[in-house]
PDB file of C-alpha atoms in Angstrom:
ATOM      1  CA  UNK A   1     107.432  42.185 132.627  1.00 95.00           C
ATOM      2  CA  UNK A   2     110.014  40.089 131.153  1.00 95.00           C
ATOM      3  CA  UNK A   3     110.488  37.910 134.079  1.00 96.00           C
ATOM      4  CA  UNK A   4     106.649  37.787 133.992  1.00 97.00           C
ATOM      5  CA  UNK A   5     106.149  36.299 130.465  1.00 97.00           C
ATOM      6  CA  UNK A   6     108.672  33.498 131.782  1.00 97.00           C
ATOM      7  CA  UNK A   7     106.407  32.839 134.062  1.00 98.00           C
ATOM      8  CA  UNK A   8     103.866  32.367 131.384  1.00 97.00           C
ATOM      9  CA  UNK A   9     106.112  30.173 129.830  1.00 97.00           C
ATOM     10  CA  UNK A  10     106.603  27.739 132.646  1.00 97.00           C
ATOM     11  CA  UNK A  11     102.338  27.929 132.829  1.00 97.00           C
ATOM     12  CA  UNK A  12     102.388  26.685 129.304  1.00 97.00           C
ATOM     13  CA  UNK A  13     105.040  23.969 130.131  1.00 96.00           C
ATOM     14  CA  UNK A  14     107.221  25.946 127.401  1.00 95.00           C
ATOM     15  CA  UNK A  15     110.396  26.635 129.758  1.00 95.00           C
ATOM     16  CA  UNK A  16     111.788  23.466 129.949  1.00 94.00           C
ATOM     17  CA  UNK A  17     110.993  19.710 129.756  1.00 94.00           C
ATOM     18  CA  UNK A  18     110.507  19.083 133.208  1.00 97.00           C
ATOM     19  CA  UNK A  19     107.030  19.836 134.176  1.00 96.00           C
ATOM     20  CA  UNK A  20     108.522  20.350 138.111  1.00 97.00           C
ATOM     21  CA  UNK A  21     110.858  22.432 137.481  1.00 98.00           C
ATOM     22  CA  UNK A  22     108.149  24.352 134.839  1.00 97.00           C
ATOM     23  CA  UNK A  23     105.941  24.671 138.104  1.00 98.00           C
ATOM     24  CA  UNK A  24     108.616  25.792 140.706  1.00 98.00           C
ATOM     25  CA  UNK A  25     110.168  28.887 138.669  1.00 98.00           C
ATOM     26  CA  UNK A  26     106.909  29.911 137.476  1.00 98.00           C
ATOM     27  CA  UNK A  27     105.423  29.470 140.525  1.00 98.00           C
ATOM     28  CA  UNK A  28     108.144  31.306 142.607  1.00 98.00           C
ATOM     29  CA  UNK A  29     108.489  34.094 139.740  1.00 98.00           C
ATOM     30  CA  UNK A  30     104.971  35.008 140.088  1.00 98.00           C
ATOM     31  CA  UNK A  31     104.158  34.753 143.383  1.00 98.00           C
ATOM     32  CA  UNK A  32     106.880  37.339 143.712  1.00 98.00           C
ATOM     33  CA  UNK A  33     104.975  39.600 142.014  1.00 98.00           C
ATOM     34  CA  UNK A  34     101.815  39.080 143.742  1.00 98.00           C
ATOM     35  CA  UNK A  35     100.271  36.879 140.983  1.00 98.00           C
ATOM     36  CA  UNK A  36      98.459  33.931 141.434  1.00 98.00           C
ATOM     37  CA  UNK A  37     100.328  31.292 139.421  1.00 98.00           C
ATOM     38  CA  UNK A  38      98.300  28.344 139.411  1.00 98.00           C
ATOM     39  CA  UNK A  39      94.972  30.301 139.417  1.00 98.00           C
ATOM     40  CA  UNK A  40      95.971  31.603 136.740  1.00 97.00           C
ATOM     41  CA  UNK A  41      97.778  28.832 135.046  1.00 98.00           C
ATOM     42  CA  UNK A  42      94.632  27.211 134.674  1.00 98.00           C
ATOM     43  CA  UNK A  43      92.013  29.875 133.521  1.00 98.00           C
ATOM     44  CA  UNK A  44      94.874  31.161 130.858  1.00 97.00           C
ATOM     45  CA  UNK A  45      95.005  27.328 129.671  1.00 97.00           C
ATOM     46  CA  UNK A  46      90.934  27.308 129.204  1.00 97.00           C
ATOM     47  CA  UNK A  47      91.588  30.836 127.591  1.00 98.00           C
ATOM     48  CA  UNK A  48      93.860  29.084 124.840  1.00 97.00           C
ATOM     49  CA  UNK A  49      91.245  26.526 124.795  1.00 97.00           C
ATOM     50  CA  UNK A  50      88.480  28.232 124.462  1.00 98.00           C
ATOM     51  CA  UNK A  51      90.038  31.584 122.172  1.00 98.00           C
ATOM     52  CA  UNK A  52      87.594  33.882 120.253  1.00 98.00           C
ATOM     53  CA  UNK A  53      84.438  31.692 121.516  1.00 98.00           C
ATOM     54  CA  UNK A  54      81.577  34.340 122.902  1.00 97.00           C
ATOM     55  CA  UNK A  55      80.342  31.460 125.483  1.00 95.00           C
ATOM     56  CA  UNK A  56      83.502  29.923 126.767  1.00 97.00           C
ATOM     57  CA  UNK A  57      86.333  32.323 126.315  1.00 98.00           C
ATOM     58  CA  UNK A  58      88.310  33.369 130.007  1.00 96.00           C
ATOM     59  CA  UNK A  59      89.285  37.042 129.132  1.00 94.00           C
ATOM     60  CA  UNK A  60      88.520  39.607 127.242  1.00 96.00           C
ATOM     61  CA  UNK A  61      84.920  38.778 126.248  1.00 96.00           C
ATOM     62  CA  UNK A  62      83.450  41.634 124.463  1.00 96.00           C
ATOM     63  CA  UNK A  63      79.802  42.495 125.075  1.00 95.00           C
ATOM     64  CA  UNK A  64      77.357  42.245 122.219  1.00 94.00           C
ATOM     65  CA  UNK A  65      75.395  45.206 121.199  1.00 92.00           C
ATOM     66  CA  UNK A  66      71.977  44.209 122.518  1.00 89.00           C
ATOM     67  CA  UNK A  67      73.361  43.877 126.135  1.00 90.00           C
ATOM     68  CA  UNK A  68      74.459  47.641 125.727  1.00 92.00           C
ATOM     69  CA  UNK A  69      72.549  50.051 127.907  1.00 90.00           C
ATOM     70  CA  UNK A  70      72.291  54.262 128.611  1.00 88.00           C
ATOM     71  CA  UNK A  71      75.769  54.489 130.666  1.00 90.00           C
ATOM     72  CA  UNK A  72      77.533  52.421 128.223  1.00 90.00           C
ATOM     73  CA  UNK A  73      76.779  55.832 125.569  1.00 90.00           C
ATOM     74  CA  UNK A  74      78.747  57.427 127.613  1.00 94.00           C
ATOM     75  CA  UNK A  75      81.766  55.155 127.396  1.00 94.00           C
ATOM     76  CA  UNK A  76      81.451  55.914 123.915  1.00 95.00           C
ATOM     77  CA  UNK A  77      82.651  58.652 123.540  1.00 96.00           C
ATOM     78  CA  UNK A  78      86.282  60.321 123.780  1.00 96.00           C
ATOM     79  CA  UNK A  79      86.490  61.230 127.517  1.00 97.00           C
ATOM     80  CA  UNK A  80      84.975  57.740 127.890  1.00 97.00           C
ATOM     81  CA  UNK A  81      87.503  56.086 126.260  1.00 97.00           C
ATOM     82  CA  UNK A  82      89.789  57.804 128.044  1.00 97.00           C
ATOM     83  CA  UNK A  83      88.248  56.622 131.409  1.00 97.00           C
ATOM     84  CA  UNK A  84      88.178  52.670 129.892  1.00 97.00           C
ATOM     85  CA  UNK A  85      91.828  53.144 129.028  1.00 98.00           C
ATOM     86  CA  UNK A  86      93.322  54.111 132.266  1.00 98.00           C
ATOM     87  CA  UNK A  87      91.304  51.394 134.174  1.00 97.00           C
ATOM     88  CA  UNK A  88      92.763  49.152 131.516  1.00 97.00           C
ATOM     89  CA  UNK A  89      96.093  50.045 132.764  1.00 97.00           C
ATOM     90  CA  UNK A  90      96.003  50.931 136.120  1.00 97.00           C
ATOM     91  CA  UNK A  91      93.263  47.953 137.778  1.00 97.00           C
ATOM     92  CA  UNK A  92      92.669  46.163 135.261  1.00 97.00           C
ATOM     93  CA  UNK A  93      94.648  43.111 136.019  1.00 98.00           C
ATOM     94  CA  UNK A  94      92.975  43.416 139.792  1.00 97.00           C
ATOM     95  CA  UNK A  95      89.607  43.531 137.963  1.00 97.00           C
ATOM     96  CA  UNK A  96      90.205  40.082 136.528  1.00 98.00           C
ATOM     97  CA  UNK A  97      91.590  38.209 139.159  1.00 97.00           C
ATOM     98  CA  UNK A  98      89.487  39.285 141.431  1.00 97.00           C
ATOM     99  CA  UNK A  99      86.134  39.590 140.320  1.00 97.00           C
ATOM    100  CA  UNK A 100      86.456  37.921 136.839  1.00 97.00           C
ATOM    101  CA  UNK A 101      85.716  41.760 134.886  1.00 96.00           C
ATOM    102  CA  UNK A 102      86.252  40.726 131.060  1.00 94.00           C
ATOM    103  CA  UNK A 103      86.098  37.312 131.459  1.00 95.00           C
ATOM    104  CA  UNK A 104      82.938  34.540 131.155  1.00 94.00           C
ATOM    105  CA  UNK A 105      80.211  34.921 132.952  1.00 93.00           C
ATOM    106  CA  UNK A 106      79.621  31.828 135.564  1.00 96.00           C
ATOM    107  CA  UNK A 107      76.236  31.150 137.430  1.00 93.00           C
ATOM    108  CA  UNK A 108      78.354  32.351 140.289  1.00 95.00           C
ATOM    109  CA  UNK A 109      80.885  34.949 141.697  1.00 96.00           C
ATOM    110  CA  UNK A 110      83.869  33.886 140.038  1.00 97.00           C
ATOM    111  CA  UNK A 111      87.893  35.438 140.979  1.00 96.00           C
ATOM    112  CA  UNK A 112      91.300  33.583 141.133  1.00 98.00           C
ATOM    113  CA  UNK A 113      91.562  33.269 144.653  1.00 98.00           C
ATOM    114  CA  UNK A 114      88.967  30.865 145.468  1.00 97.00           C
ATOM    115  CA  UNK A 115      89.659  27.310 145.452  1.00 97.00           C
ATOM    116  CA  UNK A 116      85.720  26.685 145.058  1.00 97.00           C
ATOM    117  CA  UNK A 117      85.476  29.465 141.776  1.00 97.00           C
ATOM    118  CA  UNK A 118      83.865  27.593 139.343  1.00 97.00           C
ATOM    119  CA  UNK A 119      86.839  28.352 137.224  1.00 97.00           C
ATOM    120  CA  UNK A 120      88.158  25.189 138.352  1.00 97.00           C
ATOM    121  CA  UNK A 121      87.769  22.134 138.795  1.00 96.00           C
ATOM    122  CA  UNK A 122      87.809  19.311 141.904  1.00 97.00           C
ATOM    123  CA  UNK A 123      91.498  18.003 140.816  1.00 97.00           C
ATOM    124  CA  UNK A 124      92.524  22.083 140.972  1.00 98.00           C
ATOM    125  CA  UNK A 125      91.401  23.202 143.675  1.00 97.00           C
ATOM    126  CA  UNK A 126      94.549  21.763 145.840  1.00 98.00           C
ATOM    127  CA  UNK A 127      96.752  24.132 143.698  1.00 98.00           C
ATOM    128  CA  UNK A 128      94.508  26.906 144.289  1.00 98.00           C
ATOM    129  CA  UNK A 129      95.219  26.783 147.764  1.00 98.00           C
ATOM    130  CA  UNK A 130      98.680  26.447 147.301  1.00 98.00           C
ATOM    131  CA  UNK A 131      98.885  29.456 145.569  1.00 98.00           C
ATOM    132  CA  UNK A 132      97.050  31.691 148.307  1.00 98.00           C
ATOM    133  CA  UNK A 133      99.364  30.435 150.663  1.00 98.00           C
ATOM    134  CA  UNK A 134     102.268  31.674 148.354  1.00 98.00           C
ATOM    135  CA  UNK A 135     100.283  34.904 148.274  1.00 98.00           C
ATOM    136  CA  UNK A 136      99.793  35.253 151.985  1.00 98.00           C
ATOM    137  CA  UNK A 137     103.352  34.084 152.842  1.00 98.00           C
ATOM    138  CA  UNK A 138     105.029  36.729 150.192  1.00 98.00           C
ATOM    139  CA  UNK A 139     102.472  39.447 151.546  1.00 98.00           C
ATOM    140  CA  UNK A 140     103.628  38.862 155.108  1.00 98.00           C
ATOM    141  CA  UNK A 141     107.633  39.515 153.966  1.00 98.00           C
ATOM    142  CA  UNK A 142     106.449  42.578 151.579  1.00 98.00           C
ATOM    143  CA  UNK A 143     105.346  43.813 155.449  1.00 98.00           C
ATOM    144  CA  UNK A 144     108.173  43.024 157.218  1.00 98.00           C
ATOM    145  CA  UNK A 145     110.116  44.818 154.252  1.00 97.00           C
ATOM    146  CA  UNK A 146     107.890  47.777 155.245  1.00 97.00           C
ATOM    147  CA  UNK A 147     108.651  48.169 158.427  1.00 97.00           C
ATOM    148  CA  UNK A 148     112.386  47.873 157.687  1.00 98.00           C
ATOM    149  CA  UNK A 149     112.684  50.230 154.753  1.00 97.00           C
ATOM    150  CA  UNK A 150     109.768  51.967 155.311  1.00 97.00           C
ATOM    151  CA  UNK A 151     106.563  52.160 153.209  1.00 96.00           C
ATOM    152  CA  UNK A 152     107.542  55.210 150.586  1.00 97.00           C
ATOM    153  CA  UNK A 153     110.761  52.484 149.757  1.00 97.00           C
ATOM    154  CA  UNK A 154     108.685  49.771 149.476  1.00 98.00           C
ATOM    155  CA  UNK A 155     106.468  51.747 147.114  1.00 97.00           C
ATOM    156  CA  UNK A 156     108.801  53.382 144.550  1.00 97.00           C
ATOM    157  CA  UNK A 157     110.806  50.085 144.169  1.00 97.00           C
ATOM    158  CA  UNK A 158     108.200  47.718 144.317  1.00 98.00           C
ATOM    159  CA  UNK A 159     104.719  48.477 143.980  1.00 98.00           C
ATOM    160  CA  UNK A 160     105.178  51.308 141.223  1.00 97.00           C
ATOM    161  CA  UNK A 161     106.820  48.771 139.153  1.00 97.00           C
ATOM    162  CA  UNK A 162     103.971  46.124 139.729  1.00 97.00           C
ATOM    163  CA  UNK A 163     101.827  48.882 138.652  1.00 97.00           C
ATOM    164  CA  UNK A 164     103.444  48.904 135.197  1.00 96.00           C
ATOM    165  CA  UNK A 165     104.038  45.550 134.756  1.00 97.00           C
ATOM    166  CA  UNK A 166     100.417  44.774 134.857  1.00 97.00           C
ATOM    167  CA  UNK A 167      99.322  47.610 133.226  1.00 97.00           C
ATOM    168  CA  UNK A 168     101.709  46.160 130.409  1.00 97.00           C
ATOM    169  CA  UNK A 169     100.223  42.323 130.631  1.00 97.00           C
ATOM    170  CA  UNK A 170      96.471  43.573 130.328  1.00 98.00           C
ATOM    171  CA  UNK A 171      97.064  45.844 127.509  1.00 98.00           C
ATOM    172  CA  UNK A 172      99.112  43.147 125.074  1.00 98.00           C
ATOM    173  CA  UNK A 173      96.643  40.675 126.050  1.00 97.00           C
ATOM    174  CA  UNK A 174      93.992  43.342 125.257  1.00 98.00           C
ATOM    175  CA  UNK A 175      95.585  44.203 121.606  1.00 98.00           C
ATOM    176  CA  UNK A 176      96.889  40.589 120.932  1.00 98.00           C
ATOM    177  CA  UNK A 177      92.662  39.827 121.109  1.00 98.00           C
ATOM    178  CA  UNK A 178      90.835  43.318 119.655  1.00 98.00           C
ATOM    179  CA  UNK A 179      90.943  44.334 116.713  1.00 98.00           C
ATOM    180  CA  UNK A 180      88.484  45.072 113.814  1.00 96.00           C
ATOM    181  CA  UNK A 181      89.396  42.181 111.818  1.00 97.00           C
ATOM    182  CA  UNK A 182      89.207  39.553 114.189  1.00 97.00           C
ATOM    183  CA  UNK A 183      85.840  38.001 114.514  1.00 96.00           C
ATOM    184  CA  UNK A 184      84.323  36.220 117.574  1.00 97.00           C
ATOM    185  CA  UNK A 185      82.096  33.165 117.595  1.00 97.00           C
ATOM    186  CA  UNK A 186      78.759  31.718 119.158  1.00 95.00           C
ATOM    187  CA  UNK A 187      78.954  27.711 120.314  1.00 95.00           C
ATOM    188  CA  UNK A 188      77.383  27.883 116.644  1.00 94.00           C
ATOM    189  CA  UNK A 189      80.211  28.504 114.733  1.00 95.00           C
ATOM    190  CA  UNK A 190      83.529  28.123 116.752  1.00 97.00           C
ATOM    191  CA  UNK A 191      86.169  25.307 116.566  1.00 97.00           C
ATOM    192  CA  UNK A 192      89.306  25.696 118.118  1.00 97.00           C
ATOM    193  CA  UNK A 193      91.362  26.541 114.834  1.00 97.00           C
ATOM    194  CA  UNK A 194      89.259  29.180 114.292  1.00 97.00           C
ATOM    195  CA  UNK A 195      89.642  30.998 117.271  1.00 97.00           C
ATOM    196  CA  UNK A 196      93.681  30.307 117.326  1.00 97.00           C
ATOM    197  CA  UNK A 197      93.011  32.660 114.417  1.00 97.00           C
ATOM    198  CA  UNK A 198      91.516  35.046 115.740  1.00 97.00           C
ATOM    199  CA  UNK A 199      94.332  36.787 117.444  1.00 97.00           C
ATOM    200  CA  UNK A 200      96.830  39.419 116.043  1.00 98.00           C
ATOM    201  CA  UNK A 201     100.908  40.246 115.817  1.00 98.00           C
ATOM    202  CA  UNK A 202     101.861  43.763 117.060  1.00 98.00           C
ATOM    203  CA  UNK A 203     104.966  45.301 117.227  1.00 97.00           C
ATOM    204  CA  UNK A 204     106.650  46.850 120.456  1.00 97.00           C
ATOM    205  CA  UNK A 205     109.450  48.004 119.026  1.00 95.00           C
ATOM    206  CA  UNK A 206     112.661  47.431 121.381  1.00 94.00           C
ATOM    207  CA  UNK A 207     110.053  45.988 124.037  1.00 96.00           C
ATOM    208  CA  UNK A 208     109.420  43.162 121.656  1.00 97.00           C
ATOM    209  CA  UNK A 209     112.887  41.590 122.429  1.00 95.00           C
ATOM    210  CA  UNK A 210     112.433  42.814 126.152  1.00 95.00           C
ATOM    211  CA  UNK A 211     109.107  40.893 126.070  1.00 96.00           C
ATOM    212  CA  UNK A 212     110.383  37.417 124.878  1.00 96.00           C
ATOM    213  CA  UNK A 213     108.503  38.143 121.610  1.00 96.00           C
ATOM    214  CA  UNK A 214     105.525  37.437 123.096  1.00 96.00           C
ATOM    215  CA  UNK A 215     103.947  40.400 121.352  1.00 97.00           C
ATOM    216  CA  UNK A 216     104.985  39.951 117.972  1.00 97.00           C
ATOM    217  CA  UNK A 217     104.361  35.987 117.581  1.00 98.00           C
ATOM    218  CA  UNK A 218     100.984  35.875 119.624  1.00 97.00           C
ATOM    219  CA  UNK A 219      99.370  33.930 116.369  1.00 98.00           C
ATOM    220  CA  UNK A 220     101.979  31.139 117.035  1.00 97.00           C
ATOM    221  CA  UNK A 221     101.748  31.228 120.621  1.00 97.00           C
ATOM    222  CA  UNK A 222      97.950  30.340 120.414  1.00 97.00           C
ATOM    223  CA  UNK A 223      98.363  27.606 117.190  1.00 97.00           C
ATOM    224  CA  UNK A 224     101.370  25.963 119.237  1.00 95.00           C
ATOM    225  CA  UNK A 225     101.409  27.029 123.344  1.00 95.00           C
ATOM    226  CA  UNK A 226     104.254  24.497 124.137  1.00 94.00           C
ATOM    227  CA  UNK A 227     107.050  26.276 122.065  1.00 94.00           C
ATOM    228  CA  UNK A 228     109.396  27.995 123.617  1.00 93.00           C
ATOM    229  CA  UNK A 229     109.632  31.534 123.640  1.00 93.00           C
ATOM    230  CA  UNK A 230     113.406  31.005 122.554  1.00 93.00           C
ATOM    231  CA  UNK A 231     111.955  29.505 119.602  1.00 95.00           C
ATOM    232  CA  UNK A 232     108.821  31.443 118.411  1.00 95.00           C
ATOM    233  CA  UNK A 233     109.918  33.865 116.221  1.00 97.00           C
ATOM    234  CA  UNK A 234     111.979  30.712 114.493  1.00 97.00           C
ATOM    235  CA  UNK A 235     108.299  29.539 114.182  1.00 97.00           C
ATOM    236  CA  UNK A 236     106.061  32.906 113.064  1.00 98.00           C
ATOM    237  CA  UNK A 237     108.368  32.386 110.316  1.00 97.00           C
ATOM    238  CA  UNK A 238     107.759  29.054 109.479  1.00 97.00           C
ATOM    239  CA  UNK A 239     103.957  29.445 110.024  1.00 97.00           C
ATOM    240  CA  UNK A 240     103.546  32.965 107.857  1.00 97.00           C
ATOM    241  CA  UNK A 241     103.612  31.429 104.280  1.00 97.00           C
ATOM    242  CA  UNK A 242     101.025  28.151 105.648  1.00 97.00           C
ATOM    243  CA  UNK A 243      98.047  30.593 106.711  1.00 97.00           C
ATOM    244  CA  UNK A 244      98.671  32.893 104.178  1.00 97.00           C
ATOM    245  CA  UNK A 245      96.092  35.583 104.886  1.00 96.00           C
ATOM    246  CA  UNK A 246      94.940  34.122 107.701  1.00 97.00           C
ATOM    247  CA  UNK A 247      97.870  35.596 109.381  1.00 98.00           C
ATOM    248  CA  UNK A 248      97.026  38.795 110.977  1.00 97.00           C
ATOM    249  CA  UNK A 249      99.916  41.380 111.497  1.00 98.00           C
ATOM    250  CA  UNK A 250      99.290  44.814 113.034  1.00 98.00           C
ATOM    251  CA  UNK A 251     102.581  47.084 112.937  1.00 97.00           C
ATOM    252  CA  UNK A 252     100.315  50.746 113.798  1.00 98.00           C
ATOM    253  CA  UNK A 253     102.540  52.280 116.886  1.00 97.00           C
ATOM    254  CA  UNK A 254     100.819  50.753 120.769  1.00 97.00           C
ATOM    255  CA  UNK A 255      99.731  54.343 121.607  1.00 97.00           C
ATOM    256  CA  UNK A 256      97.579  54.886 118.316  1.00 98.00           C
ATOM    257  CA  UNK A 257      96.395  51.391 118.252  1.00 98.00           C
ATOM    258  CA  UNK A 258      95.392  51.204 121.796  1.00 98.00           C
ATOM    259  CA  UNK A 259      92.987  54.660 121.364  1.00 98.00           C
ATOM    260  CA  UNK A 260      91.811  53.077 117.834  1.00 98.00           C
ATOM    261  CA  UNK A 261      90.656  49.711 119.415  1.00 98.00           C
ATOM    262  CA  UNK A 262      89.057  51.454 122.231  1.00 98.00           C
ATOM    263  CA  UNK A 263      87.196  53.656 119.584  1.00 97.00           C
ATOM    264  CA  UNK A 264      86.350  51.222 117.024  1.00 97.00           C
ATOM    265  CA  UNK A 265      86.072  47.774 118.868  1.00 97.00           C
ATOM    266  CA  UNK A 266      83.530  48.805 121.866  1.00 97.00           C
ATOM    267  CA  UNK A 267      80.743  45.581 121.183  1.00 97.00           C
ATOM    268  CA  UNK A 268      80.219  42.768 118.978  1.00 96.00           C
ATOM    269  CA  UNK A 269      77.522  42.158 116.618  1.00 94.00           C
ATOM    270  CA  UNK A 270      76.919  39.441 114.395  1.00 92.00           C
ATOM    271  CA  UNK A 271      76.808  39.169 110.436  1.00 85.00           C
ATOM    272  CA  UNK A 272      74.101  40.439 108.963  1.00 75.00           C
ATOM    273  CA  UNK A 273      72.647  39.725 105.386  1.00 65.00           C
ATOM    274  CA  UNK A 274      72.190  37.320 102.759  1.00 59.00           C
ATOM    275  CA  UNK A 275      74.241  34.007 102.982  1.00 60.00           C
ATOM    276  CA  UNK A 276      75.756  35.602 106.414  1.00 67.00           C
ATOM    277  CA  UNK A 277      76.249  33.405 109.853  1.00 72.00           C
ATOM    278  CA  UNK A 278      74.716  34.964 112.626  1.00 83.00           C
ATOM    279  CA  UNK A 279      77.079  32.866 114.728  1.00 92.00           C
ATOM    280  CA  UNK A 280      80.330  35.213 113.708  1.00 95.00           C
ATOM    281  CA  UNK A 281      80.151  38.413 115.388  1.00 96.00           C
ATOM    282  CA  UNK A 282      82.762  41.258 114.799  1.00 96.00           C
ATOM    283  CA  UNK A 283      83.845  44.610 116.239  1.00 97.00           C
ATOM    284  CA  UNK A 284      81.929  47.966 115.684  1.00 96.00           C
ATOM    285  CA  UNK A 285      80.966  51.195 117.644  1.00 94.00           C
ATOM    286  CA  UNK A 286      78.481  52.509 116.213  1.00 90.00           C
ATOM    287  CA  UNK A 287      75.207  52.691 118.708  1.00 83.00           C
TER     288      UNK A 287
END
C-alpha cells in the first residue's frame, strides 16, 4: 500500500519535478499491481477538482434520502452494514473501476478501462489505451508466472496481498470523505475551497508512517495536491492554526470509526429550517 500511495504521488506530479519521470514510476508501480494508472490519474484529478460537490464529485458520492428505496432498509441495519462493509473491502476498488459504483453518474456506462468513458476526455483517451496495454501486457506475465510457480503461489504472494492493499485504498479514501461533520454540496452552493474542506484527518497509528501520511494530512493533500508526501505533515502543521476550526481531525480507532460511519453516514439530506441552504446536505441514517 505504501508503494501504492507513491504512485498517487507521481499522479499528482508530487514525486519529483520531472513530470516524465512522475509518469514512468507511477505508471510502472501501478500497473504492477493491476491498477490503471492513467485512468485513474485523471478521474482522481477531477475528484480533487470537483471534492464534496453532489453533481460533479468522482468517488464516493453519497445518495440523498429521496433516492432511497425498500432494499436500501435493509442495508440499514446491523447485518446490513456488515454486508456494505465487507464489499467495501473486499470489491470495492473493482466496483469503481469497473463500473463507476460510488462515483458520478454519466448519461452512459462509465469504468476506467474504456478509452471512450465519458470520464475523459478526446486529449485522454491516448493514455487510456496506454494503460490497458500495461494491463494486458502485466496480465500475460502474472500467467506465465502461473504456470511456472503454479497458481496457489501466485495467489498467496500476490493476489492475497492485492486483496488487502485495495481493501486498504477504498476504506481511507472512504473515511478521509464520510463523516458526520462534513457536509456535501449542490452546483448551488459549492466552490472548490469548500469542498477541500470537506475532508477529514484520521489516525492509523504505525500505518500512518507506513502510509506516507497520507491518512493523517488528507486536509492538506486536497488544499495543496502538488506537495510532496515527504513534506505534508511539515505542512498540516503549518495549515492547522490558518483554518482554525475548519480543520477537521478524527483520532476514534479505524475499526470503530469505520462501523460508526457506516451506521451514521448512510444518505445525505439537505438543511432544513429557517435561514438554512437547501444546497448543503449532510450525513444522517435515520429513514
Amino acid at each position: 500500500m505504501g508503494l501504492w500511495v507513491i504512485g498517487h504521488e507521481c499522479g499528482h506530479q508530487a514525486f519529483s519535478d520531472y513530470p516524465w519521470l512522475n509518469d514512468t514510476v507511477g505508471y510502472f508501480l501501478h500497473t504492477g499491481m493491476l491498477a490503471p494508472y492513467f485512468s485513474w490519474k485523471y478521474s482522481h484529478r477531477r475528484h480533487h477538482s470537483n471534492t464534496g460537490s453532489m453533481d460533479h464529485d468522482e468517488s464516493f458520492v453519497p445518495k440523498k434520502k429521496s433516492s432511497l428505496n425498500n432494499i436500501s432498509r435493509l442495508l440499514n441495519t446491523p447485518p446490513g452494514r456488515l454486508v456494505r462493509l465487507a464489499i467495501l473491502c473486499t470489491v470495492g476498488w473493482l466496483l469503481y473501476v469497473c463500473f463507476n459504483v460510488s462515483g458520478r453518474k454519466y448519461e452512459k456506462f462509465a469504468n476506467h478501462f474504456d478509452p471512450k468513458s465519458p470520464i475523459y476526455n478526446d486529449r485522454e483517451r491516448l493514455q487510456i489505451l496506454v494503460t490497458d496495454i500495461g494491463l494486458i501486457v502485466t496480465s500475460y506475465g502474472l500467467y506465465k508466472l502461473a504456470m511456472a510457480q503454479g497458481f496457489t503461489w501466485l495467489v498467496t504472494v500476490y493476489f492475497a496481498p492485492l486483496v488487502i492493499v485495495y481493501g486498504f485504498l477504498v476504506v481511507i479514501t472512504w473515511l478521509h470523505h464520510t463523516h458526520r461533520s462534513l457536509p456535501h454540496y449542490d452546483d448551488t452552493e459549492w466552490n472548490w475551497l469548500r469542498g477541500a474542506l470537506s475532508t477529514i484527518d484520521r489516525d492509523y497509528g504505525l500505518l500512518n508512517t507506513v502510509l506516507h501520511h497520507i491518512t493523517d494530512t488528507h486536509v492538506a493533500h486536497h488544499l495543496l495536491f502538488t506537495i510532496p508526501h515527504y513534506h505534508a505533515m511539515e505542512a498540516t502543521k503549518a495549515i492547522k492554526p490558518v483554518l482554525g476550526e475548519y480543520y477537521q481531525f478524527d483520532d476514534t480507532p479505524i475499526i470503530k470509526a469505520m462501523w460508526r460511519e457506516a451506521t451514521e453516514c448512510f444518505f445525505v439530506e439537505a438543511d432544513e429550517g429557517e435561514g438554512k441552504s437547501k444546497g448543503v446536505y449532510w450525513f444522517n441514517n435515520k429513514m
